[in-house]
Amino acid sequence: MENKNLYQKIFNVQQNCGKAVKGEKKSGMQYEPLSYNSVTKVVKEALKEEGLVMIPSVDSSEQVGNQTRCSMSALIADIKTGESITVSGYLGYGNDNQDKGPGKAVSYAYKYLMLKLFMLDIAKSDDIELELNQKDEVSETIDFELA
């Protein structure tokens, strides 16, 4: 069995994630939303395969009118070796006239942390079968030999 370090495992997660699938445009919306659940669905399985866990943390937050702003980080740890790294500086905004702003801001920031860290491709719901979150047939996986 090959012993991979944390960075090799993160690299494998980047290579093995499927596409995050946008939802259907609803009445009154100008765009097709990309849900938090769509992103976590493709990341979760790849993290599990590599034996990695992500622990999110809100580093700061503020409320300005009806907008909540937050900055997030996440600890990524190898569950077998305990080796870990923290990635930070991911921003989220949540606009809400009630009490949902903080949750929206945190979900937004964590979703984009995963999108950017794992370099996820985004697909429209009519481009691929939702259940499969297929890999892009056009993209080529690069196989690096690490010393």
JSON list of N, CA and C in Angstrom, two decimals, residues 29-76:
[
{"chain": "A", "resi": 29, "resn": "MET", "atom": "N", "xyz": [-35.98, 34.10, -10.46]},
{"chain": "A", "resi": 29, "resn": "MET", "atom": "CA", "xyz": [-34.51, 34.05, -10.35]},
{"chain": "A", "resi": 29, "resn": "MET", "atom": "C", "xyz": [-33.89, 34.38, -11.69]},
{"chain": "A", "resi": 30, "resn": "GLN", "atom": "N", "xyz": [-32.73, 35.04, -11.64]},
{"chain": "A", "resi": 30, "resn": "GLN", "atom": "CA", "xyz": [-32.04, 35.39, -12.86]},
{"chain": "A", "resi": 30, "resn": "GLN", "atom": "C", "xyz": [-30.95, 34.38, -13.23]},
{"chain": "A", "resi": 31, "resn": "TYR", "atom": "N", "xyz": [-30.75, 33.40, -12.39]},
{"chain": "A", "resi": 31, "resn": "TYR", "atom": "CA", "xyz": [-29.67, 32.45, -12.61]},
{"chain": "A", "resi": 31, "resn": "TYR", "atom": "C", "xyz": [-30.05, 31.07, -12.08]},
{"chain": "A", "resi": 32, "resn": "GLU", "atom": "N", "xyz": [-29.29, 30.07, -12.47]},
{"chain": "A", "resi": 32, "resn": "GLU", "atom": "CA", "xyz": [-29.46, 28.72, -11.94]},
{"chain": "A", "resi": 32, "resn": "GLU", "atom": "C", "xyz": [-28.57, 28.59, -10.70]},
{"chain": "A", "resi": 33, "resn": "PRO", "atom": "N", "xyz": [-29.13, 28.33, -9.55]},
{"chain": "A", "resi": 33, "resn": "PRO", "atom": "CA", "xyz": [-28.33, 28.30, -8.32]},
{"chain": "A", "resi": 33, "resn": "PRO", "atom": "C", "xyz": [-27.45, 27.06, -8.21]},
{"chain": "A", "resi": 34, "resn": "LEU", "atom": "N", "xyz": [-26.31, 27.23, -7.57]},
{"chain": "A", "resi": 34, "resn": "LEU", "atom": "CA", "xyz": [-25.43, 26.12, -7.23]},
{"chain": "A", "resi": 34, "resn": "LEU", "atom": "C", "xyz": [-25.55, 25.91, -5.74]},
{"chain": "A", "resi": 35, "resn": "SER", "atom": "N", "xyz": [-26.18, 24.84, -5.33]},
{"chain": "A", "resi": 35, "resn": "SER", "atom": "CA", "xyz": [-26.47, 24.64, -3.91]},
{"chain": "A", "resi": 35, "resn": "SER", "atom": "C", "xyz": [-25.26, 24.09, -3.15]},
{"chain": "A", "resi": 36, "resn": "TYR", "atom": "N", "xyz": [-25.28, 24.35, -1.87]},
{"chain": "A", "resi": 36, "resn": "TYR", "atom": "CA", "xyz": [-24.29, 23.82, -0.94]},
{"chain": "A", "resi": 36, "resn": "TYR", "atom": "C", "xyz": [-24.28, 22.29, -1.02]},
{"chain": "A", "resi": 37, "resn": "ASN", "atom": "N", "xyz": [-25.47, 21.69, -1.06]},
{"chain": "A", "resi": 37, "resn": "ASN", "atom": "CA", "xyz": [-25.57, 20.23, -1.09]},
{"chain": "A", "resi": 37, "resn": "ASN", "atom": "C", "xyz": [-24.98, 19.63, -2.36]},
{"chain": "A", "resi": 38, "resn": "SER", "atom": "N", "xyz": [-25.12, 20.31, -3.48]},
{"chain": "A", "resi": 38, "resn": "SER", "atom": "CA", "xyz": [-24.54, 19.83, -4.72]},
{"chain": "A", "resi": 38, "resn": "SER", "atom": "C", "xyz": [-23.02, 19.78, -4.63]},
{"chain": "A", "resi": 39, "resn": "VAL", "atom": "N", "xyz": [-22.44, 20.78, -3.98]},
{"chain": "A", "resi": 39, "resn": "VAL", "atom": "CA", "xyz": [-20.98, 20.83, -3.83]},
{"chain": "A", "resi": 39, "resn": "VAL", "atom": "C", "xyz": [-20.50, 19.77, -2.85]},
{"chain": "A", "resi": 40, "resn": "THR", "atom": "N", "xyz": [-21.14, 19.68, -1.69]},
{"chain": "A", "resi": 40, "resn": "THR", "atom": "CA", "xyz": [-20.68, 18.70, -0.69]},
{"chain": "A", "resi": 40, "resn": "THR", "atom": "C", "xyz": [-20.85, 17.27, -1.18]},
{"chain": "A", "resi": 41, "resn": "LYS", "atom": "N", "xyz": [-21.86, 17.04, -2.03]},
{"chain": "A", "resi": 41, "resn": "LYS", "atom": "CA", "xyz": [-22.10, 15.69, -2.55]},
{"chain": "A", "resi": 41, "resn": "LYS", "atom": "C", "xyz": [-20.89, 15.16, -3.31]},
{"chain": "A", "resi": 42, "resn": "VAL", "atom": "N", "xyz": [-20.26, 15.99, -4.12]},
{"chain": "A", "resi": 42, "resn": "VAL", "atom": "CA", "xyz": [-19.12, 15.52, -4.90]},
{"chain": "A", "resi": 42, "resn": "VAL", "atom": "C", "xyz": [-17.82, 15.51, -4.10]},
{"chain": "A", "resi": 43, "resn": "VAL", "atom": "N", "xyz": [-17.71, 16.39, -3.11]},
{"chain": "A", "resi": 43, "resn": "VAL", "atom": "CA", "xyz": [-16.47, 16.47, -2.32]},
{"chain": "A", "resi": 43, "resn": "VAL", "atom": "C", "xyz": [-16.41, 15.36, -1.27]},
{"chain": "A", "resi": 44, "resn": "LYS", "atom": "N", "xyz": [-17.55, 15.09, -0.64]},
{"chain": "A", "resi": 44, "resn": "LYS", "atom": "CA", "xyz": [-17.61, 14.12, 0.46]},
{"chain": "A", "resi": 44, "resn": "LYS", "atom": "C", "xyz": [-17.02, 12.75, 0.10]},
{"chain": "A", "resi": 45, "resn": "GLU", "atom": "N", "xyz": [-17.43, 12.22, -1.03]},
{"chain": "A", "resi": 45, "resn": "GLU", "atom": "CA", "xyz": [-16.99, 10.89, -1.43]},
{"chain": "A", "resi": 45, "resn": "GLU", "atom": "C", "xyz": [-15.49, 10.86, -1.71]},
{"chain": "A", "resi": 46, "resn": "ALA", "atom": "N", "xyz": [-14.98, 11.91, -2.37]},
{"chain": "A", "resi": 46, "resn": "ALA", "atom": "CA", "xyz": [-13.54, 11.97, -2.67]},
{"chain": "A", "resi": 46, "resn": "ALA", "atom": "C", "xyz": [-12.71, 12.11, -1.39]},
{"chain": "A", "resi": 47, "resn": "LEU", "atom": "N", "xyz": [-13.20, 12.87, -0.42]},
{"chain": "A", "resi": 47, "resn": "LEU", "atom": "CA", "xyz": [-12.51, 12.99, 0.87]},
{"chain": "A", "resi": 47, "resn": "LEU", "atom": "C", "xyz": [-12.49, 11.64, 1.59]},
{"chain": "A", "resi": 48, "resn": "LYS", "atom": "N", "xyz": [-13.62, 10.95, 1.55]},
{"chain": "A", "resi": 48, "resn": "LYS", "atom": "CA", "xyz": [-13.74, 9.63, 2.20]},
{"chain": "A", "resi": 48, "resn": "LYS", "atom": "C", "xyz": [-12.74, 8.64, 1.59]},
{"chain": "A", "resi": 49, "resn": "GLU", "atom": "N", "xyz": [-12.64, 8.63, 0.26]},
{"chain": "A", "resi": 49, "resn": "GLU", "atom": "CA", "xyz": [-11.72, 7.71, -0.42]},
{"chain": "A", "resi": 49, "resn": "GLU", "atom": "C", "xyz": [-10.26, 7.94, 0.01]},
{"chain": "A", "resi": 50, "resn": "GLU", "atom": "N", "xyz": [-9.92, 9.19, 0.29]},
{"chain": "A", "resi": 50, "resn": "GLU", "atom": "CA", "xyz": [-8.55, 9.52, 0.67]},
{"chain": "A", "resi": 50, "resn": "GLU", "atom": "C", "xyz": [-8.32, 9.53, 2.18]},
{"chain": "A", "resi": 51, "resn": "GLY", "atom": "N", "xyz": [-9.38, 9.30, 2.96]},
{"chain": "A", "resi": 51, "resn": "GLY", "atom": "CA", "xyz": [-9.24, 9.30, 4.41]},
{"chain": "A", "resi": 51, "resn": "GLY", "atom": "C", "xyz": [-8.97, 10.68, 4.98]},
{"chain": "A", "resi": 52, "resn": "LEU", "atom": "N", "xyz": [-9.64, 11.68, 4.41]},
{"chain": "A", "resi": 52, "resn": "LEU", "atom": "CA", "xyz": [-9.47, 13.06, 4.87]},
{"chain": "A", "resi": 52, "resn": "LEU", "atom": "C", "xyz": [-10.76, 13.57, 5.50]},
{"chain": "A", "resi": 53, "resn": "VAL", "atom": "N", "xyz": [-10.61, 14.46, 6.45]},
{"chain": "A", "resi": 53, "resn": "VAL", "atom": "CA", "xyz": [-11.75, 15.12, 7.08]},
{"chain": "A", "resi": 53, "resn": "VAL", "atom": "C", "xyz": [-11.52, 16.63, 6.99]},
{"chain": "A", "resi": 54, "resn": "MET", "atom": "N", "xyz": [-12.62, 17.37, 6.78]},
{"chain": "A", "resi": 54, "resn": "MET", "atom": "CA", "xyz": [-12.56, 18.84, 6.77]},
{"chain": "A", "resi": 54, "resn": "MET", "atom": "C", "xyz": [-13.35, 19.37, 7.94]},
{"chain": "A", "resi": 55, "resn": "ILE", "atom": "N", "xyz": [-12.74, 20.27, 8.69]},
{"chain": "A", "resi": 55, "resn": "ILE", "atom": "CA", "xyz": [-13.41, 20.89, 9.83]},
{"chain": "A", "resi": 55, "resn": "ILE", "atom": "C", "xyz": [-13.45, 22.39, 9.59]},
{"chain": "A", "resi": 56, "resn": "PRO", "atom": "N", "xyz": [-14.65, 22.93, 9.28]},
{"chain": "A", "resi": 56, "resn": "PRO", "atom": "CA", "xyz": [-14.76, 24.35, 8.98]},
{"chain": "A", "resi": 56, "resn": "PRO", "atom": "C", "xyz": [-14.77, 25.20, 10.25]},
{"chain": "A", "resi": 57, "resn": "SER", "atom": "N", "xyz": [-14.38, 26.46, 10.09]},
{"chain": "A", "resi": 57, "resn": "SER", "atom": "CA", "xyz": [-14.37, 27.39, 11.21]},
{"chain": "A", "resi": 57, "resn": "SER", "atom": "C", "xyz": [-14.64, 28.80, 10.68]},
{"chain": "A", "resi": 58, "resn": "VAL", "atom": "N", "xyz": [-15.50, 29.54, 11.38]},
{"chain": "A", "resi": 58, "resn": "VAL", "atom": "CA", "xyz": [-15.75, 30.94, 11.04]},
{"chain": "A", "resi": 58, "resn": "VAL", "atom": "C", "xyz": [-14.68, 31.77, 11.74]},
{"chain": "A", "resi": 59, "resn": "ASP", "atom": "N", "xyz": [-13.88, 32.48, 10.95]},
{"chain": "A", "resi": 59, "resn": "ASP", "atom": "CA", "xyz": [-12.79, 33.28, 11.51]},
{"chain": "A", "resi": 59, "resn": "ASP", "atom": "C", "xyz": [-13.27, 34.65, 11.95]},
{"chain": "A", "resi": 60, "resn": "SER", "atom": "N", "xyz": [-14.20, 35.23, 11.20]},
{"chain": "A", "resi": 60, "resn": "SER", "atom": "CA", "xyz": [-14.76, 36.53, 11.58]},
{"chain": "A", "resi": 60, "resn": "SER", "atom": "C", "xyz": [-16.11, 36.69, 10.90]},
{"chain": "A", "resi": 61, "resn": "SER", "atom": "N", "xyz": [-16.94, 37.55, 11.50]},
{"chain": "A", "resi": 61, "resn": "SER", "atom": "CA", "xyz": [-18.22, 37.86, 10.88]},
{"chain": "A", "resi": 61, "resn": "SER", "atom": "C", "xyz": [-18.67, 39.24, 11.32]},
{"chain": "A", "resi": 62, "resn": "GLU", "atom": "N", "xyz": [-19.49, 39.86, 10.48]},
{"chain": "A", "resi": 62, "resn": "GLU", "atom": "CA", "xyz": [-20.05, 41.16, 10.82]},
{"chain": "A", "resi": 62, "resn": "GLU", "atom": "C", "xyz": [-21.40, 41.30, 10.16]},
{"chain": "A", "resi": 63, "resn": "GLN", "atom": "N", "xyz": [-22.24, 42.11, 10.77]},
{"chain": "A", "resi": 63, "resn": "GLN", "atom": "CA", "xyz": [-23.58, 42.39, 10.26]},
{"chain": "A", "resi": 63, "resn": "GLN", "atom": "C", "xyz": [-23.62, 43.85, 9.85]},
{"chain": "A", "resi": 64, "resn": "VAL", "atom": "N", "xyz": [-23.97, 44.11, 8.59]},
{"chain": "A", "resi": 64, "resn": "VAL", "atom": "CA", "xyz": [-24.12, 45.47, 8.09]},
{"chain": "A", "resi": 64, "resn": "VAL", "atom": "C", "xyz": [-25.49, 45.55, 7.44]},
{"chain": "A", "resi": 65, "resn": "GLY", "atom": "N", "xyz": [-26.43, 46.19, 8.11]},
{"chain": "A", "resi": 65, "resn": "GLY", "atom": "CA", "xyz": [-27.80, 46.24, 7.62]},
{"chain": "A", "resi": 65, "resn": "GLY", "atom": "C", "xyz": [-28.37, 44.83, 7.57]},
{"chain": "A", "resi": 66, "resn": "ASN", "atom": "N", "xyz": [-28.87, 44.43, 6.42]},
{"chain": "A", "resi": 66, "resn": "ASN", "atom": "CA", "xyz": [-29.43, 43.08, 6.29]},
{"chain": "A", "resi": 66, "resn": "ASN", "atom": "C", "xyz": [-28.41, 42.09, 5.71]},
{"chain": "A", "resi": 67, "resn": "GLN", "atom": "N", "xyz": [-27.14, 42.51, 5.64]},
{"chain": "A", "resi": 67, "resn": "GLN", "atom": "CA", "xyz": [-26.12, 41.64, 5.08]},
{"chain": "A", "resi": 67, "resn": "GLN", "atom": "C", "xyz": [-25.15, 41.16, 6.17]},
{"chain": "A", "resi": 68, "resn": "THR", "atom": "N", "xyz": [-24.94, 39.85, 6.19]},
{"chain": "A", "resi": 68, "resn": "THR", "atom": "CA", "xyz": [-23.93, 39.26, 7.07]},
{"chain": "A", "resi": 68, "resn": "THR", "atom": "C", "xyz": [-22.73, 38.90, 6.21]},
{"chain": "A", "resi": 69, "resn": "ARG", "atom": "N", "xyz": [-21.54, 39.23, 6.69]},
{"chain": "A", "resi": 69, "resn": "ARG", "atom": "CA", "xyz": [-20.30, 38.91, 5.99]},
{"chain": "A", "resi": 69, "resn": "ARG", "atom": "C", "xyz": [-19.46, 38.05, 6.93]},
{"chain": "A", "resi": 70, "resn": "CYS", "atom": "N", "xyz": [-18.83, 37.04, 6.36]},
{"chain": "A", "resi": 70, "resn": "CYS", "atom": "CA", "xyz": [-17.96, 36.21, 7.19]},
{"chain": "A", "resi": 70, "resn": "CYS", "atom": "C", "xyz": [-16.74, 35.77, 6.41]},
{"chain": "A", "resi": 71, "resn": "SER", "atom": "N", "xyz": [-15.72, 35.42, 7.15]},
{"chain": "A", "resi": 71, "resn": "SER", "atom": "CA", "xyz": [-14.50, 34.83, 6.60]},
{"chain": "A", "resi": 71, "resn": "SER", "atom": "C", "xyz": [-14.35, 33.46, 7.24]},
{"chain": "A", "resi": 72, "resn": "MET", "atom": "N", "xyz": [-14.05, 32.46, 6.42]},
{"chain": "A", "resi": 72, "resn": "MET", "atom": "CA", "xyz": [-13.96, 31.09, 6.92]},
{"chain": "A", "resi": 72, "resn": "MET", "atom": "C", "xyz": [-12.62, 30.46, 6.60]},
{"chain": "A", "resi": 73, "resn": "SER", "atom": "N", "xyz": [-12.31, 29.46, 7.40]},
{"chain": "A", "resi": 73, "resn": "SER", "atom": "CA", "xyz": [-11.15, 28.60, 7.13]},
{"chain": "A", "resi": 73, "resn": "SER", "atom": "C", "xyz": [-11.60, 27.16, 7.34]},
{"chain": "A", "resi": 74, "resn": "ALA", "atom": "N", "xyz": [-10.76, 26.24, 6.94]},
{"chain": "A", "resi": 74, "resn": "ALA", "atom": "CA", "xyz": [-11.05, 24.83, 7.18]},
{"chain": "A", "resi": 74, "resn": "ALA", "atom": "C", "xyz": [-9.75, 24.10, 7.46]},
{"chain": "A", "resi": 75, "resn": "LEU", "atom": "N", "xyz": [-9.79, 23.25, 8.45]},
{"chain": "A", "resi": 75, "resn": "LEU", "atom": "CA", "xyz": [-8.69, 22.34, 8.75]},
{"chain": "A", "resi": 75, "resn": "LEU", "atom": "C", "xyz": [-8.95, 21.09, 7.93]},
{"chain": "A", "resi": 76, "resn": "ILE", "atom": "N", "xyz": [-7.95, 20.65, 7.19]},
{"chain": "A", "resi": 76, "resn": "ILE", "atom": "CA", "xyz": [-8.05, 19.40, 6.45]},
{"chain": "A", "resi": 76, "resn": "ILE", "atom": "C", "xyz": [-7.05, 18.45, 7.09]}
]
